[in-house]
C-alpha atoms as an extended CHARMM CRD file, in Angstrom:
* protein
*
       156  EXT
         1         1  MET       CA            108.5560000000      106.3500000000       38.9390000000  PROA      1               0.0000000000
         2         2  ARG       CA            105.1840000000      107.1130000000       40.4500000000  PROA      2               0.0000000000
         3         3  PHE       CA            102.8910000000      110.1260000000       40.2070000000  PROA      3               0.0000000000
         4         4  THR       CA            101.8020000000      111.5740000000       43.5280000000  PROA      4               0.0000000000
         5         5  ALA       CA             99.8390000000      114.5250000000       42.1460000000  PROA      5               0.0000000000
         6         6  PHE       CA             98.7290000000      116.2120000000       38.9620000000  PROA      6               0.0000000000
         7         7  ASP       CA             98.5280000000      119.9720000000       38.6770000000  PROA      7               0.0000000000
         8         8  ILE       CA             96.9810000000      121.2000000000       35.4400000000  PROA      8               0.0000000000
         9         9  PRO       CA             96.5690000000      124.9830000000       35.4170000000  PROA      9               0.0000000000
        10        10  ALA       CA             95.4920000000      125.2640000000       31.7620000000  PROA      10              0.0000000000
        11        11  PHE       CA             95.0860000000      122.4040000000       29.2940000000  PROA      11              0.0000000000
        12        12  GLY       CA             92.1600000000      121.1760000000       27.2220000000  PROA      12              0.0000000000
        13        13  PRO       CA             89.0090000000      121.4110000000       29.3620000000  PROA      13              0.0000000000
        14        14  PHE       CA             91.0050000000      121.8400000000       32.5930000000  PROA      14              0.0000000000
        15        15  THR       CA             91.5130000000      125.1010000000       34.4620000000  PROA      15              0.0000000000
        16        16  ASP       CA             93.3030000000      124.9960000000       37.8280000000  PROA      16              0.0000000000
        17        17  PHE       CA             92.7520000000      121.2250000000       38.0890000000  PROA      17              0.0000000000
        18        18  SER       CA             94.5500000000      119.2740000000       40.8120000000  PROA      18              0.0000000000
        19        19  LEU       CA             94.4340000000      115.5890000000       41.6430000000  PROA      19              0.0000000000
        20        20  ALA       CA             96.2780000000      114.0630000000       44.5990000000  PROA      20              0.0000000000
        21        21  LEU       CA             97.0840000000      110.3890000000       44.0490000000  PROA      21              0.0000000000
        22        22  GLU       CA             99.0240000000      109.6340000000       47.1800000000  PROA      22              0.0000000000
        23        23  LYS       CA             98.1390000000      110.4790000000       50.7180000000  PROA      23              0.0000000000
        24        24  SER       CA            100.6200000000      110.4320000000       53.5530000000  PROA      24              0.0000000000
        25        25  GLY       CA            101.8520000000      106.8930000000       54.1560000000  PROA      25              0.0000000000
        26        26  SER       CA            100.0690000000      105.4570000000       51.1060000000  PROA      26              0.0000000000
        27        27  THR       CA            102.0090000000      103.2830000000       48.6670000000  PROA      27              0.0000000000
        28        28  HSD       CA             99.4160000000      102.4230000000       46.0240000000  PROA      28              0.0000000000
        29        29  ASP       CA            101.0150000000      101.3430000000       42.7640000000  PROA      29              0.0000000000
        30        30  LEU       CA             97.9150000000      101.4370000000       40.5780000000  PROA      30              0.0000000000
        31        31  HSD       CA             95.4280000000      104.2290000000       40.0510000000  PROA      31              0.0000000000
        32        32  LEU       CA             92.4860000000      103.8140000000       37.7230000000  PROA      32              0.0000000000
        33        33  ILE       CA             90.7940000000      106.9390000000       36.4220000000  PROA      33              0.0000000000
        34        34  TYR       CA             87.3250000000      106.3460000000       35.0510000000  PROA      34              0.0000000000
        35        35  GLY       CA             84.1690000000      108.3040000000       34.3590000000  PROA      35              0.0000000000
        36        36  ALA       CA             81.3450000000      108.9850000000       31.9770000000  PROA      36              0.0000000000
        37        37  ASN       CA             81.9360000000      110.0670000000       28.3910000000  PROA      37              0.0000000000
        38        38  GLU       CA             83.1160000000      113.6500000000       27.8050000000  PROA      38              0.0000000000
        39        39  GLN       CA             84.4030000000      114.0760000000       31.3650000000  PROA      39              0.0000000000
        40        40  GLY       CA             88.0590000000      114.6610000000       30.4460000000  PROA      40              0.0000000000
        41        41  LYS       CA             89.6630000000      111.2060000000       30.7190000000  PROA      41              0.0000000000
        42        42  SER       CA             91.2690000000      111.3450000000       27.2710000000  PROA      42              0.0000000000
        43        43  SER       CA             92.3290000000      114.9410000000       27.8480000000  PROA      43              0.0000000000
        44        44  LEU       CA             93.9440000000      113.9330000000       31.1400000000  PROA      44              0.0000000000
        45        45  LEU       CA             95.7960000000      111.1060000000       29.4060000000  PROA      45              0.0000000000
        46        46  ARG       CA             97.0660000000      113.5200000000       26.7490000000  PROA      46              0.0000000000
        47        47  ALA       CA             98.0390000000      115.9610000000       29.4920000000  PROA      47              0.0000000000
        48        48  ILE       CA            100.1380000000      113.2750000000       31.2040000000  PROA      48              0.0000000000
        49        49  ASP       CA            101.7670000000      112.2910000000       27.9150000000  PROA      49              0.0000000000
        50        50  HSD       CA            102.5240000000      115.9110000000       27.0190000000  PROA      50              0.0000000000
        51        51  MET       CA            103.7210000000      116.6500000000       30.5370000000  PROA      51              0.0000000000
        52        52  LEU       CA            106.3390000000      113.9220000000       30.2550000000  PROA      52              0.0000000000
        53        53  PHE       CA            107.3300000000      114.2720000000       26.5980000000  PROA      53              0.0000000000
        54        54  GLY       CA            106.3340000000      117.7710000000       25.4710000000  PROA      54              0.0000000000
        55        55  ILE       CA            103.2690000000      119.4560000000       24.0420000000  PROA      55              0.0000000000
        56        56  PRO       CA            103.2930000000      118.9860000000       20.2510000000  PROA      56              0.0000000000
        57        57  ALA       CA            103.4280000000      121.9710000000       17.9010000000  PROA      57              0.0000000000
        58        58  ARG       CA             99.9100000000      121.2050000000       16.7350000000  PROA      58              0.0000000000
        59        59  THR       CA             97.5820000000      120.4060000000       19.5960000000  PROA      59              0.0000000000
        60        60  LYS       CA             93.8440000000      120.0370000000       19.8440000000  PROA      60              0.0000000000
        61        61  ASP       CA             93.9440000000      120.9700000000       23.5230000000  PROA      61              0.0000000000
        62        62  ASN       CA             94.0780000000      124.7390000000       23.0060000000  PROA      62              0.0000000000
        63        63  PHE       CA             90.3380000000      125.2960000000       22.5690000000  PROA      63              0.0000000000
        64        64  LEU       CA             89.8500000000      126.8410000000       26.0210000000  PROA      64              0.0000000000
        65        65  HSD       CA             93.3470000000      128.1650000000       26.7340000000  PROA      65              0.0000000000
        66        66  GLN       CA             95.5520000000      129.7360000000       24.0620000000  PROA      66              0.0000000000
        67        67  ASN       CA             98.8630000000      128.0320000000       23.2000000000  PROA      67              0.0000000000
        68        68  PRO       CA            101.1090000000      130.3590000000       25.2650000000  PROA      68              0.0000000000
        69        69  LYS       CA             98.9770000000      129.6710000000       28.3680000000  PROA      69              0.0000000000
        70        70  LEU       CA             98.9630000000      125.8500000000       28.1530000000  PROA      70              0.0000000000
        71        71  ARG       CA            100.4950000000      124.2840000000       31.2970000000  PROA      71              0.0000000000
        72        72  VAL       CA            100.5010000000      120.7380000000       32.6720000000  PROA      72              0.0000000000
        73        73  GLY       CA            102.3230000000      119.6140000000       35.7740000000  PROA      73              0.0000000000
        74        74  ALA       CA            102.8800000000      116.8640000000       38.2810000000  PROA      74              0.0000000000
        75        75  THR       CA            104.7970000000      115.6920000000       41.2920000000  PROA      75              0.0000000000
        76        76  ILE       CA            106.6130000000      112.4010000000       40.8090000000  PROA      76              0.0000000000
        77        77  ILE       CA            108.7530000000      110.1660000000       42.9660000000  PROA      77              0.0000000000
        78        78  ALA       CA            111.1600000000      107.3560000000       42.2030000000  PROA      78              0.0000000000
        79        79  LYS       CA            113.1560000000      104.9620000000       44.2930000000  PROA      79              0.0000000000
        80        80  ASP       CA            116.2100000000      106.6240000000       45.8420000000  PROA      80              0.0000000000
        81        81  LYS       CA            115.2850000000      110.0380000000       44.3810000000  PROA      81              0.0000000000
        82        82  PRO       CA            113.6400000000      113.0790000000       45.9560000000  PROA      82              0.0000000000
        83        83  SER       CA            110.1990000000      114.0840000000       44.7490000000  PROA      83              0.0000000000
        84        84  LEU       CA            110.1740000000      116.2460000000       41.6300000000  PROA      84              0.0000000000
        85        85  SER       CA            107.4600000000      118.8480000000       41.0510000000  PROA      85              0.0000000000
        86        86  PHE       CA            107.3870000000      120.4370000000       37.6280000000  PROA      86              0.0000000000
        87        87  HSD       CA            105.2840000000      122.0470000000       34.9170000000  PROA      87              0.0000000000
        88        88  ARG       CA            105.5280000000      121.8090000000       31.1760000000  PROA      88              0.0000000000
        89        89  LYS       CA            104.5360000000      124.7520000000       28.9830000000  PROA      89              0.0000000000
        90        90  LYS       CA            103.8760000000      124.7860000000       25.2660000000  PROA      90              0.0000000000
        91        91  GLY       CA            106.8140000000      126.1000000000       23.2800000000  PROA      91              0.0000000000
        92        92  ASN       CA            109.7330000000      125.2770000000       21.0160000000  PROA      92              0.0000000000
        93        93  SER       CA            112.4560000000      125.0420000000       23.6510000000  PROA      93              0.0000000000
        94        94  HSD       CA            113.0080000000      125.1690000000       27.4020000000  PROA      94              0.0000000000
        95        95  THR       CA            109.4610000000      124.0230000000       28.1110000000  PROA      95              0.0000000000
        96        96  LEU       CA            110.1530000000      122.1290000000       31.3450000000  PROA      96              0.0000000000
        97        97  LEU       CA            109.9140000000      124.2730000000       34.4810000000  PROA      97              0.0000000000
        98        98  ASP       CA            110.3790000000      123.6600000000       38.1780000000  PROA      98              0.0000000000
        99        99  PHE       CA            108.6960000000      125.7480000000       40.8490000000  PROA      99              0.0000000000
       100       100  GLU       CA            111.8080000000      127.2590000000       42.3820000000  PROA      100             0.0000000000
       101       101  SER       CA            114.3400000000      128.3410000000       39.7820000000  PROA      101             0.0000000000
       102       102  GLY       CA            112.1700000000      128.2540000000       36.6760000000  PROA      102             0.0000000000
       103       103  ARG       CA            113.8450000000      126.2280000000       33.9500000000  PROA      103             0.0000000000
       104       104  LEU       CA            114.4080000000      122.5020000000       34.4680000000  PROA      104             0.0000000000
       105       105  ASP       CA            116.7160000000      120.3810000000       32.3430000000  PROA      105             0.0000000000
       106       106  GLU       CA            115.0330000000      117.5760000000       30.3430000000  PROA      106             0.0000000000
       107       107  ASN       CA            117.6650000000      115.1600000000       31.6720000000  PROA      107             0.0000000000
       108       108  ASP       CA            116.3730000000      115.7530000000       35.2140000000  PROA      108             0.0000000000
       109       109  LEU       CA            112.9980000000      114.3590000000       34.1690000000  PROA      109             0.0000000000
       110       110  LYS       CA            114.5590000000      111.5720000000       32.0690000000  PROA      110             0.0000000000
       111       111  ALA       CA            116.3620000000      110.3570000000       35.2010000000  PROA      111             0.0000000000
       112       112  TYR       CA            112.9210000000      109.5730000000       36.6530000000  PROA      112             0.0000000000
       113       113  LEU       CA            111.5370000000      108.0690000000       33.4400000000  PROA      113             0.0000000000
       114       114  GLY       CA            114.4280000000      105.6550000000       32.9580000000  PROA      114             0.0000000000
       115       115  PRO       CA            113.9920000000      103.6750000000       29.7400000000  PROA      115             0.0000000000
       116       116  VAL       CA            110.3680000000      104.7800000000       29.2320000000  PROA      116             0.0000000000
       117       117  THR       CA            109.9310000000      106.4860000000       25.8590000000  PROA      117             0.0000000000
       118       118  GLN       CA            106.8340000000      108.2160000000       24.5760000000  PROA      118             0.0000000000
       119       119  SER       CA            105.8270000000      105.2630000000       22.3810000000  PROA      119             0.0000000000
       120       120  PHE       CA            106.3390000000      102.8420000000       25.2840000000  PROA      120             0.0000000000
       121       121  PHE       CA            104.2880000000      105.0620000000       27.5840000000  PROA      121             0.0000000000
       122       122  GLN       CA            101.4700000000      105.3070000000       25.0590000000  PROA      122             0.0000000000
       123       123  SER       CA            101.3620000000      101.5680000000       24.3940000000  PROA      123             0.0000000000
       124       124  MET       CA            101.6280000000      100.4570000000       28.0210000000  PROA      124             0.0000000000
       125       125  PHE       CA             99.7720000000      103.1560000000       29.9450000000  PROA      125             0.0000000000
       126       126  GLY       CA             97.6990000000      105.0160000000       27.3600000000  PROA      126             0.0000000000
       127       127  LEU       CA             94.6580000000      102.8230000000       26.8950000000  PROA      127             0.0000000000
       128       128  THR       CA             92.2460000000      104.6990000000       24.6340000000  PROA      128             0.0000000000
       129       129  THR       CA             89.2560000000      103.7420000000       22.5340000000  PROA      129             0.0000000000
       130       130  GLU       CA             91.3680000000      104.1860000000       19.4050000000  PROA      130             0.0000000000
       131       131  SER       CA             94.2110000000      102.0070000000       20.7170000000  PROA      131             0.0000000000
       132       132  LEU       CA             91.6980000000       99.3020000000       21.6610000000  PROA      132             0.0000000000
       133       133  ARG       CA             90.2170000000       99.3810000000       18.1490000000  PROA      133             0.0000000000
       134       134  THR       CA             93.6580000000       99.2450000000       16.5400000000  PROA      134             0.0000000000
       135       135  GLY       CA             94.7660000000       96.4200000000       18.8300000000  PROA      135             0.0000000000
       136       136  ALA       CA             91.5920000000       94.4300000000       18.2040000000  PROA      136             0.0000000000
       137       137  ALA       CA             91.9940000000       94.8340000000       14.4430000000  PROA      137             0.0000000000
       138       138  ALA       CA             95.6130000000       93.6370000000       14.7010000000  PROA      138             0.0000000000
       139       139  LEU       CA             94.5120000000       90.5940000000       16.7210000000  PROA      139             0.0000000000
       140       140  ILE       CA             91.8340000000       89.7420000000       14.1860000000  PROA      140             0.0000000000
       141       141  ALA       CA             94.3760000000       90.0800000000       11.3780000000  PROA      141             0.0000000000
       142       142  GLY       CA             96.7780000000       87.8530000000       13.3140000000  PROA      142             0.0000000000
       143       143  GLU       CA             99.3740000000       90.6010000000       13.6750000000  PROA      143             0.0000000000
       144       144  GLY       CA            101.5410000000       91.4530000000       16.6390000000  PROA      144             0.0000000000
       145       145  ASN       CA            103.0640000000       89.4260000000       19.4410000000  PROA      145             0.0000000000
       146       146  LEU       CA             99.8260000000       89.0120000000       21.3460000000  PROA      146             0.0000000000
       147       147  GLY       CA             98.0470000000       87.7510000000       18.2330000000  PROA      147             0.0000000000
       148       148  ASP       CA            100.8220000000       85.2150000000       17.6690000000  PROA      148             0.0000000000
       149       149  ALA       CA            100.7190000000       84.1440000000       21.2800000000  PROA      149             0.0000000000
       150       150  LEU       CA             96.9460000000       83.6870000000       21.3010000000  PROA      150             0.0000000000
       151       151  PHE       CA             97.0290000000       81.7670000000       18.0140000000  PROA      151             0.0000000000
       152       152  SER       CA             99.8540000000       79.5450000000       19.2910000000  PROA      152             0.0000000000
       153       153  ALA       CA             98.0190000000       78.9250000000       22.5550000000  PROA      153             0.0000000000
       154       154  SER       CA             94.9240000000       77.8020000000       20.6760000000  PROA      154             0.0000000000
       155       155  LEU       CA             97.0300000000       75.1900000000       18.8690000000  PROA      155             0.0000000000
       156       156  GLY       CA             98.2350000000       73.7460000000       22.1490000000  PROA      156             0.0000000000
């Protein structure tokens, strides 16, 4: 699965935010989003997470837009599948929406995600300051697979 665009009408600091990641004929597999502090990088990461897996009941991203107005969306593609454009709203049920008929079944999105779960997504693609601190502390304590691997490598 690959994102081709983000469409964030109302989430955290974003209002009517759009970001195109793929231009016609482009096949880039890696996009790096960077910027100065307090520019919305962490909010964008949370928006992507919540777009794929749901906006939690308690969110800190409702400071500009009230809970019923929160919306995050994207267009994604996957091998041998048509592009899928959708929005996620905050709510208890039926929060995934397409642009044509309204409601979208969660299984339609899961078909694009494959085996990717929320915890896998966060650990593999959600690099944050907090996750770096936690990972560094685990390495120092000798915990985790990477810590074991590094320790073993140092022994030859």
